[in-house]
Coordinates of C-alpha atoms in Angstrom, one line a residue:
Chain A
M1 CA -97.3 -153.6 -137.7
R2 CA -94.6 -152.8 -135.2
K3 CA -94.9 -149.3 -133.7
K4 CA -91.9 -147.0 -134.0
I5 CA -90.6 -145.1 -131.0
L6 CA -88.1 -142.2 -131.2
V7 CA -85.9 -141.9 -128.1
V8 CA -84.3 -138.4 -127.7
D9 CA -81.7 -138.0 -125.0
D10 CA -78.2 -136.4 -124.9
D11 CA -76.9 -139.3 -122.8
P12 CA -76.1 -142.1 -125.2
D13 CA -76.0 -144.7 -122.4
L14 CA -79.5 -143.8 -121.4
V15 CA -80.7 -143.9 -125.0
E16 CA -79.1 -147.4 -125.3
A17 CA -80.7 -148.6 -122.1
A18 CA -84.2 -147.3 -123.2
S19 CA -83.7 -148.8 -126.7
I20 CA -82.9 -152.2 -125.2
I21 CA -86.1 -152.1 -123.1
L22 CA -88.3 -151.0 -126.0
K23 CA -86.8 -153.5 -128.4
A24 CA -87.4 -156.2 -125.9
M25 CA -91.0 -155.2 -126.0
K26 CA -91.0 -155.5 -129.7
Y27 CA -91.0 -151.9 -130.6
E28 CA -89.0 -150.5 -133.4
V29 CA -86.6 -147.9 -132.0
S30 CA -85.0 -144.9 -133.5
A31 CA -82.5 -142.7 -131.5
A32 CA -81.5 -139.1 -131.5
Y33 CA -78.9 -137.5 -129.2
G34 CA -80.1 -134.0 -129.0
G35 CA -83.1 -131.7 -129.3
I36 CA -82.3 -130.5 -132.8
E37 CA -81.6 -134.0 -134.1
G38 CA -84.7 -135.2 -132.4
L39 CA -86.9 -132.7 -134.2
E40 CA -85.3 -133.6 -137.5
K41 CA -85.8 -137.4 -137.0
A42 CA -89.4 -136.8 -135.9
R43 CA -90.1 -134.9 -139.2
N44 CA -88.3 -137.5 -141.3
E45 CA -89.5 -140.7 -139.7
K46 CA -92.9 -139.7 -138.3
P47 CA -92.6 -142.1 -135.3
D48 CA -95.7 -143.4 -133.4
L49 CA -94.4 -142.0 -130.1
I50 CA -91.5 -139.9 -128.8
V51 CA -89.7 -140.4 -125.6
L52 CA -88.1 -137.0 -124.9
D53 CA -85.5 -136.0 -122.4
V54 CA -86.0 -132.5 -120.7
M55 CA -82.5 -131.4 -120.0
M56 CA -80.5 -131.3 -123.2
P57 CA -77.8 -128.8 -124.0
D58 CA -78.7 -127.8 -127.6
K59 CA -82.5 -127.6 -127.3
D60 CA -84.4 -128.6 -124.2
G61 CA -87.3 -131.0 -124.2
Y62 CA -89.9 -128.3 -123.5
T63 CA -88.9 -126.3 -126.6
V64 CA -88.7 -129.5 -128.7
C65 CA -92.2 -130.5 -127.5
K66 CA -93.6 -127.0 -128.2
E67 CA -92.3 -127.1 -131.8
L68 CA -93.6 -130.6 -132.3
K69 CA -97.0 -129.7 -131.1
A70 CA -97.0 -126.5 -133.3
D71 CA -96.3 -128.6 -136.4
P72 CA -99.7 -129.9 -137.7
E73 CA -98.0 -132.9 -139.3
L74 CA -96.4 -133.9 -136.0
S75 CA -98.8 -132.6 -133.4
G76 CA -100.6 -135.9 -133.2
I77 CA -97.6 -137.9 -132.0
P78 CA -97.8 -138.5 -128.3
V79 CA -94.8 -137.2 -126.3
L80 CA -93.6 -138.9 -123.1
L81 CA -91.2 -136.5 -121.2
L82 CA -88.3 -138.0 -119.4
T83 CA -87.6 -135.9 -116.4
A84 CA -85.6 -135.8 -113.2
V85 CA -88.6 -134.8 -111.0
V86 CA -90.5 -136.9 -108.5
S87 CA -93.3 -139.1 -110.0
H88 CA -96.7 -139.7 -108.4
I89 CA -97.9 -136.3 -109.4
P90 CA -100.4 -135.7 -112.2
I91 CA -99.3 -134.1 -115.4
T92 CA -101.3 -131.0 -114.9
R93 CA -99.6 -130.3 -111.6
Y94 CA -96.2 -131.0 -113.1
T95 CA -97.0 -128.5 -115.9
R96 CA -97.9 -125.8 -113.4
Q97 CA -94.9 -126.5 -111.3
M98 CA -92.6 -125.9 -114.1
G99 CA -94.4 -122.7 -114.7
M100 CA -94.8 -123.3 -118.4
E101 CA -97.2 -124.8 -120.7
T102 CA -95.8 -128.1 -121.8
E103 CA -98.0 -129.9 -124.2
A104 CA -96.4 -133.2 -123.4
D105 CA -98.9 -136.1 -123.1
D106 CA -97.2 -137.6 -120.0
F107 CA -94.0 -137.7 -118.2
I108 CA -91.9 -140.2 -116.3
D109 CA -88.8 -139.7 -114.2
K110 CA -85.4 -141.2 -114.7
P111 CA -84.3 -143.8 -114.0
V112 CA -87.2 -145.7 -115.4
E113 CA -88.4 -149.1 -114.3
P114 CA -88.8 -151.1 -117.6
Q115 CA -92.3 -152.2 -116.6
A116 CA -93.4 -148.6 -115.9
L117 CA -92.0 -147.3 -119.1
V118 CA -93.8 -149.9 -121.1
E119 CA -97.0 -149.3 -119.3
R120 CA -97.0 -145.6 -120.0
I121 CA -96.1 -146.1 -123.6
E122 CA -98.9 -148.7 -124.1
A123 CA -101.4 -146.3 -122.4
L124 CA -100.4 -143.4 -124.7
L125 CA -100.6 -145.6 -127.8
A126 CA -103.9 -147.0 -126.8
K127 CA -105.3 -143.5 -126.7
Q128 CA -104.5 -142.9 -130.4
Chain B
M1 CA -60.8 -81.7 -40.2
P2 CA -57.4 -83.2 -41.0
E3 CA -55.8 -85.4 -38.4
Q4 CA -53.7 -82.7 -37.0
V5 CA -54.9 -79.1 -36.4
K6 CA -52.1 -76.7 -37.0
I7 CA -52.1 -73.2 -35.7
L8 CA -49.4 -70.6 -36.4
V9 CA -48.7 -67.8 -34.0
I10 CA -46.8 -64.8 -35.4
D11 CA -45.8 -62.4 -32.7
D12 CA -42.6 -60.5 -31.9
E13 CA -43.1 -60.9 -28.2
K14 CA -41.8 -64.2 -26.9
M15 CA -44.2 -64.1 -23.9
M16 CA -47.2 -63.9 -26.2
R17 CA -45.9 -66.7 -28.5
E18 CA -45.3 -69.0 -25.6
G19 CA -48.5 -68.0 -23.8
C20 CA -50.7 -68.7 -26.8
A21 CA -48.9 -72.0 -27.5
R22 CA -49.4 -73.2 -24.0
I23 CA -53.2 -72.4 -24.1
L24 CA -53.7 -74.0 -27.5
L25 CA -51.5 -77.1 -26.9
R26 CA -53.9 -78.0 -24.1
D27 CA -56.6 -78.8 -26.8
G28 CA -54.3 -81.1 -28.5
W29 CA -53.6 -78.8 -31.4
T30 CA -50.2 -78.3 -32.9
V31 CA -48.8 -74.8 -32.5
L32 CA -46.1 -73.3 -34.6
T33 CA -44.6 -70.0 -33.8
A34 CA -42.8 -67.3 -35.7
E35 CA -41.1 -64.2 -34.3
D36 CA -41.7 -61.9 -37.2
G37 CA -43.5 -61.6 -40.5
H38 CA -40.8 -63.0 -42.7
Q39 CA -40.5 -66.2 -40.6
G40 CA -44.3 -66.6 -40.5
L41 CA -44.7 -66.2 -44.2
E42 CA -41.9 -68.7 -44.7
I43 CA -43.7 -71.3 -42.7
I44 CA -47.0 -70.6 -44.4
R45 CA -45.4 -70.9 -47.9
R46 CA -44.0 -74.2 -47.0
Q47 CA -47.4 -75.8 -46.2
P48 CA -50.3 -73.4 -46.9
E49 CA -52.7 -76.3 -47.2
E50 CA -51.9 -77.7 -43.8
M51 CA -52.2 -74.4 -41.9
D52 CA -55.6 -74.1 -40.2
V53 CA -55.5 -70.8 -38.3
I54 CA -53.0 -68.0 -38.1
L55 CA -52.8 -65.7 -35.1
L56 CA -51.2 -62.6 -36.2
D57 CA -49.9 -59.6 -34.2
L58 CA -50.5 -56.4 -35.9
M59 CA -47.8 -54.4 -34.2
M60 CA -44.5 -55.9 -35.1
P61 CA -41.1 -54.3 -35.8
G62 CA -40.0 -54.8 -39.4
M63 CA -42.8 -56.1 -41.6
S64 CA -46.1 -54.9 -40.1
G65 CA -48.9 -57.2 -39.3
M66 CA -51.0 -55.5 -42.0
E67 CA -48.4 -56.3 -44.6
V68 CA -48.1 -59.9 -43.5
L69 CA -51.9 -60.2 -43.7
E70 CA -51.9 -58.9 -47.3
R71 CA -49.1 -61.4 -48.2
V72 CA -50.9 -64.3 -46.5
R73 CA -54.0 -63.4 -48.5
D74 CA -51.9 -63.5 -51.6
I75 CA -50.6 -67.0 -50.8
D76 CA -54.1 -68.4 -50.1
P77 CA -57.2 -66.2 -49.7
N78 CA -58.8 -69.0 -47.8
L79 CA -56.4 -69.0 -44.9
L80 CA -58.0 -67.9 -41.7
V81 CA -56.2 -65.1 -39.9
I82 CA -57.1 -63.8 -36.5
V83 CA -55.4 -60.5 -35.8
I84 CA -54.2 -59.6 -32.4
T85 CA -54.3 -55.9 -31.6
G86 CA -51.9 -54.8 -29.0
Y87 CA -53.8 -51.7 -28.1
A88 CA -57.5 -51.8 -28.2
T89 CA -57.7 -49.7 -31.3
V90 CA -60.9 -50.5 -33.2
E91 CA -59.6 -48.7 -36.3
S92 CA -56.8 -51.1 -37.0
A93 CA -59.0 -54.1 -36.3
V94 CA -61.6 -52.8 -38.7
E95 CA -58.9 -52.2 -41.3
A96 CA -57.5 -55.7 -40.9
M97 CA -61.0 -57.2 -41.2
K98 CA -61.4 -55.2 -44.4
K99 CA -58.2 -56.7 -45.7
G100 CA -59.6 -60.1 -45.2
A101 CA -58.8 -61.1 -41.6
Y102 CA -61.3 -63.5 -40.3
D103 CA -61.5 -62.2 -36.7
F104 CA -59.7 -60.1 -34.2
T105 CA -58.9 -60.3 -30.6
S106 CA -57.4 -57.6 -28.5
K107 CA -54.8 -57.8 -25.9
P108 CA -55.1 -58.7 -23.2
F109 CA -57.3 -61.7 -23.6
T110 CA -58.2 -64.7 -21.4
P111 CA -57.2 -68.2 -22.5
D112 CA -60.9 -69.0 -23.0
Q113 CA -61.4 -66.0 -25.3
L114 CA -58.5 -67.2 -27.4
R115 CA -59.6 -70.7 -27.5
L116 CA -63.1 -69.7 -28.4
G117 CA -61.9 -67.5 -31.2
V118 CA -59.6 -70.2 -32.6
K119 CA -62.4 -72.8 -32.3
R120 CA -64.8 -70.7 -34.3
A121 CA -62.1 -70.2 -36.9
L122 CA -61.5 -74.0 -37.0
D123 CA -65.2 -74.6 -37.5
K124 CA -65.2 -72.2 -40.4
R125 CA -62.1 -74.0 -41.7
L126 CA -63.9 -77.3 -41.5
L127 CA -66.9 -76.1 -43.4
Q128 CA -64.6 -74.5 -46.0
R129 CA -62.7 -77.8 -46.5
E130 CA -65.9 -79.8 -46.8
A131 CA -67.3 -77.3 -49.3
D132 CA -64.1 -77.6 -51.2
F133 CA -64.2 -81.4 -51.2
L134 CA -67.8 -81.4 -52.4
R135 CA -67.0 -79.0 -55.2
R136 CA -64.1 -81.1 -56.4
E137 CA -66.2 -84.2 -56.2
R138 CA -68.9 -82.6 -58.3
E139 CA -66.5 -81.4 -60.8
R140 CA -65.0 -84.9 -61.1
S141 CA -68.4 -86.6 -61.6
L142 CA -69.4 -84.1 -64.1
Q143 CA -66.2 -84.8 -65.9
D144 CA -66.9 -88.5 -65.6
V145 CA -70.3 -88.1 -67.2
A146 CA -68.8 -86.1 -70.0
T147 CA -66.1 -88.7 -70.6
E148 CA -68.7 -91.5 -70.5
K149 CA -70.9 -89.7 -73.0
S150 CA -68.0 -89.0 -75.3
K151 CA -66.8 -92.6 -75.0
L152 CA -70.3 -93.9 -75.8
K153 CA -70.6 -91.6 -78.7
T154 CA -67.3 -92.8 -80.1
I155 CA -68.2 -96.4 -79.6
I156 CA -71.6 -95.9 -81.4
N157 CA -69.9 -94.0 -84.2
C158 CA -67.3 -96.6 -84.7
M159 CA -69.7 -99.5 -84.9
E160 CA -70.3 -101.2 -88.2
D161 CA -73.9 -101.9 -87.1
G162 CA -76.4 -99.1 -87.7
V163 CA -78.0 -97.6 -84.6
L164 CA -81.2 -95.5 -84.4
V165 CA -82.7 -94.3 -81.2
C166 CA -86.2 -92.6 -81.2
N167 CA -88.0 -91.0 -78.3
S168 CA -91.6 -91.8 -77.4
E169 CA -92.8 -89.3 -80.0
S170 CA -90.9 -91.3 -82.8
C171 CA -88.5 -88.4 -83.0
I172 CA -84.9 -89.5 -83.9
V173 CA -82.6 -88.5 -81.1
L174 CA -79.5 -90.6 -81.9
T175 CA -78.1 -92.2 -84.9
N176 CA -74.6 -93.2 -86.2
P177 CA -72.8 -93.0 -89.6
A178 CA -73.3 -96.8 -90.2
F179 CA -77.0 -96.3 -90.0
S180 CA -77.2 -93.6 -92.6
R181 CA -74.7 -95.5 -94.8
L182 CA -76.7 -98.8 -94.7
L183 CA -80.0 -97.1 -95.5
N184 CA -78.4 -94.4 -97.7
V185 CA -80.0 -91.5 -95.9
P186 CA -77.8 -88.6 -94.8
E187 CA -77.3 -88.3 -91.1
S188 CA -78.3 -84.7 -91.1
K189 CA -81.7 -85.7 -92.4
L190 CA -82.2 -88.2 -89.7
L191 CA -81.3 -86.5 -86.5
G192 CA -84.1 -84.5 -84.9
G193 CA -86.6 -85.7 -87.6
I194 CA -89.8 -87.7 -87.1
S195 CA -88.9 -91.3 -88.1
S196 CA -91.8 -91.6 -90.5
E197 CA -90.7 -88.6 -92.4
C198 CA -87.1 -89.6 -93.1
G199 CA -87.6 -92.0 -95.9
L200 CA -86.9 -95.1 -93.9
H201 CA -88.0 -98.6 -94.8
S202 CA -91.7 -99.1 -94.0
D203 CA -91.1 -102.4 -92.2
L204 CA -88.7 -100.6 -90.0
L205 CA -91.2 -97.8 -89.2
T206 CA -93.8 -100.4 -88.3
A207 CA -91.3 -102.1 -85.9
I208 CA -90.5 -98.8 -84.3
E209 CA -94.2 -98.0 -83.9
K210 CA -94.9 -101.4 -82.5
S211 CA -92.0 -101.3 -80.0
L212 CA -93.2 -97.9 -78.7
N213 CA -96.7 -99.3 -78.1
I214 CA -95.9 -102.7 -76.6
V215 CA -98.3 -103.4 -73.8
D216 CA -96.7 -106.2 -71.8
S217 CA -93.8 -105.4 -69.6
G218 CA -91.5 -108.2 -70.5
Y219 CA -88.5 -107.7 -72.7
T220 CA -89.6 -107.7 -76.3
S221 CA -87.5 -107.1 -79.3
I222 CA -88.7 -107.2 -82.9
S223 CA -86.3 -108.9 -85.3
Q224 CA -86.7 -108.9 -89.0
E225 CA -84.9 -109.1 -92.3
L226 CA -85.0 -106.2 -94.6
C227 CA -84.1 -106.2 -98.3
I228 CA -82.8 -102.8 -99.3
G229 CA -82.1 -101.4 -102.7
N230 CA -83.5 -102.0 -106.1
E231 CA -81.3 -104.9 -107.0
G232 CA -82.1 -106.5 -103.7
N233 CA -78.5 -107.0 -102.9
L234 CA -78.4 -105.5 -99.5
Y235 CA -79.9 -107.6 -96.7
L236 CA -80.1 -106.2 -93.2
R237 CA -81.2 -107.8 -89.9
A238 CA -83.0 -105.2 -87.9
N239 CA -83.6 -105.6 -84.2
T240 CA -85.9 -103.1 -82.6
A241 CA -86.6 -103.0 -78.9
P242 CA -88.3 -100.5 -76.5
V243 CA -86.3 -98.4 -74.0
R244 CA -88.0 -98.3 -70.6
S245 CA -87.6 -95.9 -67.7
D246 CA -87.2 -96.9 -64.1
N247 CA -90.9 -97.4 -63.7
G248 CA -91.3 -99.5 -66.8
E249 CA -92.8 -96.8 -69.0
I250 CA -91.6 -96.9 -72.6
I251 CA -89.6 -93.8 -73.3
G252 CA -88.2 -94.7 -76.7
S253 CA -87.0 -97.3 -79.0
V254 CA -83.6 -98.6 -80.2
T255 CA -83.0 -100.1 -83.6
V256 CA -79.8 -101.9 -84.5
L257 CA -79.1 -102.8 -88.1
H258 CA -76.7 -105.6 -89.0
D259 CA -75.6 -106.2 -92.6
I260 CA -76.2 -109.8 -93.4
S261 CA -75.8 -109.5 -97.2
Y262 CA -72.6 -111.5 -97.2
L263 CA -74.1 -114.3 -95.2
K264 CA -77.1 -114.3 -97.6
E265 CA -74.8 -114.4 -100.6
L266 CA -72.8 -117.3 -99.1
D267 CA -76.0 -119.1 -98.3
K268 CA -77.2 -118.7 -101.8
M269 CA -73.9 -119.8 -103.2
K270 CA -74.0 -122.9 -101.1
S271 CA -77.5 -123.7 -102.2
D272 CA -76.6 -123.1 -105.8
F273 CA -73.6 -125.2 -105.4
I274 CA -75.5 -128.1 -103.8
A275 CA -78.1 -127.9 -106.6
M276 CA -75.5 -127.9 -109.3
V277 CA -73.5 -130.8 -107.8
A278 CA -76.7 -132.7 -107.1
H279 CA -77.9 -132.3 -110.7
E280 CA -74.5 -133.2 -112.1
L281 CA -74.3 -136.3 -109.9
R282 CA -77.8 -137.3 -110.5
A283 CA -77.6 -137.7 -114.3
P284 CA -74.8 -140.4 -114.4
I285 CA -76.2 -142.3 -111.5
A286 CA -79.6 -142.4 -112.9
T287 CA -78.1 -143.7 -116.1
V288 CA -76.2 -146.4 -114.2
E289 CA -79.4 -147.5 -112.5
Q290 CA -81.2 -147.5 -115.8
Q291 CA -78.5 -149.8 -117.2
L292 CA -78.9 -152.0 -114.1
N293 CA -82.6 -152.1 -114.6
V294 CA -82.1 -153.4 -118.2
I295 CA -79.8 -156.2 -117.1
L296 CA -81.9 -157.1 -114.1
N297 CA -85.0 -157.4 -116.3
K298 CA -82.9 -159.8 -118.4
M299 CA -83.3 -157.6 -121.4
A300 CA -79.6 -157.8 -122.1
G301 CA -79.6 -161.6 -121.9
E302 CA -79.9 -164.2 -119.2
T303 CA -78.2 -163.6 -115.8
T304 CA -77.2 -166.2 -113.3
E305 CA -78.8 -166.0 -109.9
M306 CA -75.5 -164.7 -108.4
Q307 CA -75.2 -162.0 -111.0
A308 CA -78.8 -160.9 -110.5
N309 CA -78.2 -160.8 -106.7
L310 CA -75.1 -158.7 -107.0
L311 CA -76.7 -156.4 -109.5
S312 CA -79.8 -155.8 -107.4
R313 CA -77.6 -154.9 -104.5
A314 CA -75.7 -152.5 -106.7
K315 CA -79.1 -151.0 -107.6
E316 CA -79.9 -150.6 -103.9
R317 CA -76.8 -148.5 -103.6
T318 CA -77.5 -146.3 -106.6
R319 CA -81.1 -145.9 -105.2
G320 CA -79.6 -144.7 -101.9
V321 CA -77.4 -142.1 -103.6
L322 CA -80.4 -140.9 -105.7
D323 CA -82.5 -140.5 -102.6
L324 CA -79.7 -138.5 -101.0
I325 CA -79.5 -136.3 -104.1
K326 CA -83.2 -135.9 -104.1
D327 CA -83.1 -134.8 -100.4
L328 CA -80.3 -132.4 -101.2
L329 CA -82.2 -130.9 -104.1
D330 CA -85.4 -130.6 -102.0
L331 CA -83.3 -128.8 -99.3
S332 CA -81.7 -126.4 -101.7
K333 CA -85.2 -125.8 -103.2
I334 CA -86.6 -125.0 -99.8
E335 CA -83.7 -122.7 -99.1
T336 CA -84.1 -120.7 -102.3
G337 CA -87.8 -120.5 -101.6
K338 CA -88.7 -122.6 -104.6
M339 CA -90.1 -125.6 -102.8
V340 CA -93.3 -124.2 -101.2
Q341 CA -94.7 -121.7 -103.7
Y342 CA -97.8 -123.4 -104.9
K343 CA -100.1 -123.2 -101.9
E344 CA -103.7 -124.1 -102.5
P345 CA -106.5 -125.2 -100.2
I346 CA -106.0 -129.0 -99.7
F347 CA -107.9 -131.6 -97.9
L348 CA -105.4 -133.3 -95.7
P349 CA -107.1 -136.8 -95.4
D350 CA -106.7 -137.2 -99.2
V351 CA -103.0 -136.5 -99.0
I352 CA -102.4 -138.8 -96.0
N353 CA -104.5 -141.6 -97.5
C354 CA -102.5 -141.4 -100.7
V355 CA -99.2 -141.6 -98.8
V356 CA -100.4 -144.4 -96.5
E357 CA -101.5 -146.4 -99.5
R358 CA -98.2 -145.9 -101.2
M359 CA -96.3 -147.0 -98.2
S360 CA -98.5 -150.0 -97.4
F361 CA -96.4 -152.4 -99.3
E362 CA -93.3 -151.4 -97.4
A363 CA -95.1 -151.7 -94.1
A364 CA -96.6 -155.1 -95.1
T365 CA -93.2 -156.6 -95.8
K366 CA -92.3 -155.8 -92.1
K367 CA -95.7 -157.0 -90.9
L368 CA -96.5 -153.6 -89.5
S369 CA -100.1 -152.4 -89.2
V370 CA -100.7 -148.9 -90.4
Q371 CA -103.9 -147.1 -89.2
F372 CA -105.2 -143.7 -90.2
L373 CA -107.9 -142.1 -88.1
S374 CA -109.5 -138.6 -88.6
T375 CA -111.7 -136.9 -86.1
S376 CA -111.2 -133.5 -87.6
S377 CA -114.3 -131.7 -88.8
A378 CA -112.5 -129.5 -91.3
P379 CA -109.0 -130.7 -92.1
H380 CA -108.4 -128.1 -94.8
I381 CA -105.1 -126.3 -94.9
N382 CA -103.5 -123.9 -97.3
A383 CA -100.5 -125.8 -98.4
D384 CA -98.3 -127.1 -101.2
R385 CA -99.5 -130.6 -102.0
N386 CA -96.2 -131.9 -103.1
S387 CA -94.5 -130.8 -99.9
M388 CA -97.3 -132.2 -97.8
E389 CA -96.8 -135.6 -99.5
G390 CA -93.1 -135.2 -98.7
I391 CA -93.7 -134.6 -95.0
F392 CA -95.9 -137.7 -94.6
T393 CA -93.8 -139.9 -96.8
N394 CA -90.8 -139.0 -94.6
L395 CA -92.5 -139.5 -91.3
L396 CA -94.1 -142.8 -92.3
S397 CA -91.0 -144.1 -93.9
N398 CA -89.1 -143.3 -90.7
A399 CA -91.8 -145.0 -88.6
I400 CA -91.5 -148.1 -90.9
K401 CA -87.7 -148.1 -90.8
Y402 CA -87.4 -147.8 -87.0
T403 CA -90.3 -150.1 -85.9
P404 CA -89.5 -153.7 -85.4
E405 CA -91.5 -156.4 -87.1
G406 CA -95.1 -156.8 -85.9
G407 CA -95.4 -153.3 -84.6
S408 CA -98.0 -150.7 -85.4
I409 CA -98.1 -147.2 -86.8
K410 CA -101.0 -144.8 -86.2
V411 CA -101.7 -141.6 -88.0
M412 CA -104.2 -139.3 -86.3
L413 CA -105.9 -136.2 -87.6
E414 CA -107.6 -133.9 -85.0
D415 CA -108.9 -130.4 -84.5
E416 CA -107.1 -128.2 -82.1
N417 CA -108.6 -124.7 -82.0
S418 CA -107.6 -123.0 -85.2
F419 CA -105.1 -125.7 -86.0
V420 CA -105.2 -129.1 -87.6
K421 CA -103.2 -131.5 -85.5
V422 CA -101.6 -134.5 -87.3
S423 CA -99.7 -137.1 -85.3
V424 CA -97.7 -140.1 -86.5
S425 CA -97.0 -142.6 -83.8
D426 CA -95.1 -145.8 -83.9
T427 CA -94.1 -148.6 -81.5
G428 CA -90.5 -148.5 -82.6
I429 CA -87.2 -148.3 -81.0
G430 CA -87.7 -144.7 -79.9
I431 CA -85.1 -141.9 -79.6
K432 CA -82.7 -141.2 -76.8
T433 CA -83.4 -138.1 -74.8
E434 CA -80.0 -136.6 -75.7
D435 CA -80.6 -137.2 -79.4
I436 CA -84.1 -135.6 -79.5
S437 CA -82.8 -132.0 -79.7
H438 CA -80.7 -133.0 -82.8
I439 CA -83.1 -135.0 -84.8
F440 CA -84.1 -132.0 -87.0
D441 CA -80.5 -131.1 -87.7
R442 CA -79.1 -131.7 -91.1
F443 CA -77.3 -135.0 -91.6
F444 CA -77.9 -136.0 -88.0
R445 CA -78.5 -139.7 -87.6
V446 CA -79.0 -141.6 -84.4
K447 CA -76.0 -143.9 -84.0
S448 CA -76.7 -147.2 -82.3
S449 CA -76.5 -150.9 -82.9
E450 CA -80.1 -150.8 -83.9
T451 CA -79.8 -148.1 -86.5
R452 CA -76.6 -149.2 -88.1
Q453 CA -78.4 -151.4 -90.7
I454 CA -80.9 -148.7 -91.6
V455 CA -80.2 -146.7 -94.7
G456 CA -80.9 -142.9 -94.5
T457 CA -79.5 -139.6 -95.5
G458 CA -80.0 -137.7 -92.3
L459 CA -81.9 -135.0 -94.2
G460 CA -85.5 -136.2 -94.0
L461 CA -86.5 -134.7 -90.8
S462 CA -84.7 -131.5 -91.5
I463 CA -86.7 -131.2 -94.8
V464 CA -89.9 -132.0 -92.9
K465 CA -89.2 -129.2 -90.4
S466 CA -88.4 -126.7 -93.2
I467 CA -91.6 -127.5 -94.9
V468 CA -93.6 -127.3 -91.7
D469 CA -92.0 -123.9 -91.0
A470 CA -92.8 -122.7 -94.5
H471 CA -96.5 -123.4 -93.8
F472 CA -96.4 -121.5 -90.5
G473 CA -96.8 -124.7 -88.6
S474 CA -94.9 -126.3 -85.8
I475 CA -93.6 -129.8 -85.2
M476 CA -92.9 -131.6 -81.9
V477 CA -91.6 -135.0 -81.0
K478 CA -92.2 -137.2 -78.0
S479 CA -90.3 -140.5 -77.6
A480 CA -89.7 -143.2 -75.1
E481 CA -86.7 -145.4 -75.8
G482 CA -87.8 -148.9 -76.7
R483 CA -91.5 -148.0 -76.7
G484 CA -92.0 -145.7 -79.6
T485 CA -92.1 -142.2 -81.0
T486 CA -94.8 -139.7 -81.8
F487 CA -94.4 -136.7 -84.2
T488 CA -97.0 -134.1 -83.8
I489 CA -97.5 -131.3 -86.4
L490 CA -99.8 -128.3 -86.1
F491 CA -101.0 -126.5 -89.2
P492 CA -103.1 -123.4 -89.2
K493 CA -106.4 -124.1 -90.7
E494 CA -107.4 -122.6 -94.1
A495 CA -109.5 -119.6 -93.3
K496 CA -112.3 -120.4 -95.6
S497 CA -112.1 -124.2 -95.0
A498 CA -115.8 -124.6 -94.9
E499 CA -116.1 -123.5 -98.6
C500 CA -113.4 -125.5 -100.2
K501 CA -114.8 -129.0 -99.6

């Protein structure tokens, strides 16, 4: 069965680009254009993985992630944070740098190389 | 003695007047004569300053010599009067002397007697004038000192910079209104007090203490930034320097405070602005690159070779802008102190290996050999790992960019006393001597035919230097044009480096 991925970003162009990549890799894609909408879709659609932007005006990615992980029904869904920071640093370090406990499973910085995005997603799904 | 000695003879007898004049003229003195008291006083009044000696006959018809003497004394008590007594009456001579005459001579007298008397009077006059001159001189210099003092006091009081002067016992001997205003301590509380008891900033007190106890004799001033007030909105630059006596002994300390809050505020606004603009620019450009990525990966359909070529060049351009933005953000992070705040003991070879590995592909495409050698026994430093990676990525990326194909790059890690020394050398095009002093400046890029094709923001080395500074290290550069460049960085070793392996 095709895995379903929810892409949450306030930039519709970015959502579109990510969707194209994921669809090309035969994933089913659902899109949300803000933190609140993202949470709603996550509850309703129970995706297999969420790609979540950090900087969003209505509710930022950290808060959304926290709420997802606090919800027993959703806490099992892997979350891949989309950030604007430099890559090559491990998630624990990134967490500490932000000075907050993000419970995200991994992060990747924008703009994303299609190959890298797919690799991270496959790795997270394989862990399930 | 003034150029011309003037002697006035007042005598009613023509013989006497002419006789005296004749005798005295022989010595080159100017002799004036008067035939009675009125005439004599008239002459004296006209030029009392110029008159040196007055020969005065006591027995004259009309105004008596005694009366003339009194009036002369009224005009100028310093005038020297030699009275001539017609009859050798000691009484009148004594009376004249009591009234202030300088000397007396009695008729008849020999020319030598007269000359001697006048000469003695002239000597006295000379001493008098010299004393006078010295007194006036002294008065004038005292006045100068007073004026100078008052001028200095006014200057210091009008200054916008705060001034504090302590003596060698740390007792405050001079301060100005700006000082008490900047530190919000009343001037009355400062003057005469011991500096440590006046509620001054502790860093300031430390600097004063230090400046009073400096051992070496060179000029030393302690410069520091102070943050005053609870809201931290007042920033002062404080310069403290010792005051030395002629023999080099420290006799006090001067502190000058300069308000730099406005500069700080501007600097922060600038950093905030850069950060804001960078973030705002970054988002759309990242999206554009994302879209290009999709097309380039043929996920939006097939592309012709020409289209792919154009698009990959477009992507190179967006990458360049994103790199610039990243550098700008790093810089504004460093400036606001956010960049280097997670210091931990790190093992430098790990960081360098990681960076060398990451850059190896780039180096290989230019057929450059990259070598990393470590002879350091304990290459541990207390540092921010991310920033360290930034430093070596920048230096290696520069080395790769500016070294022609087939060259080599060498990274060395050595011990140097309490420092770890890292050097990055290349066999590249080198840096011109006149450019070396600018390479750490922001946005500075060496302009030459060889560098025109090389993409860069001109921020890399400035960021490297900021990071090195934030780690209390130092960076040096040596370069020979056409032969290569070596960057050398010294980092203080982590104190407990032995334990953190």
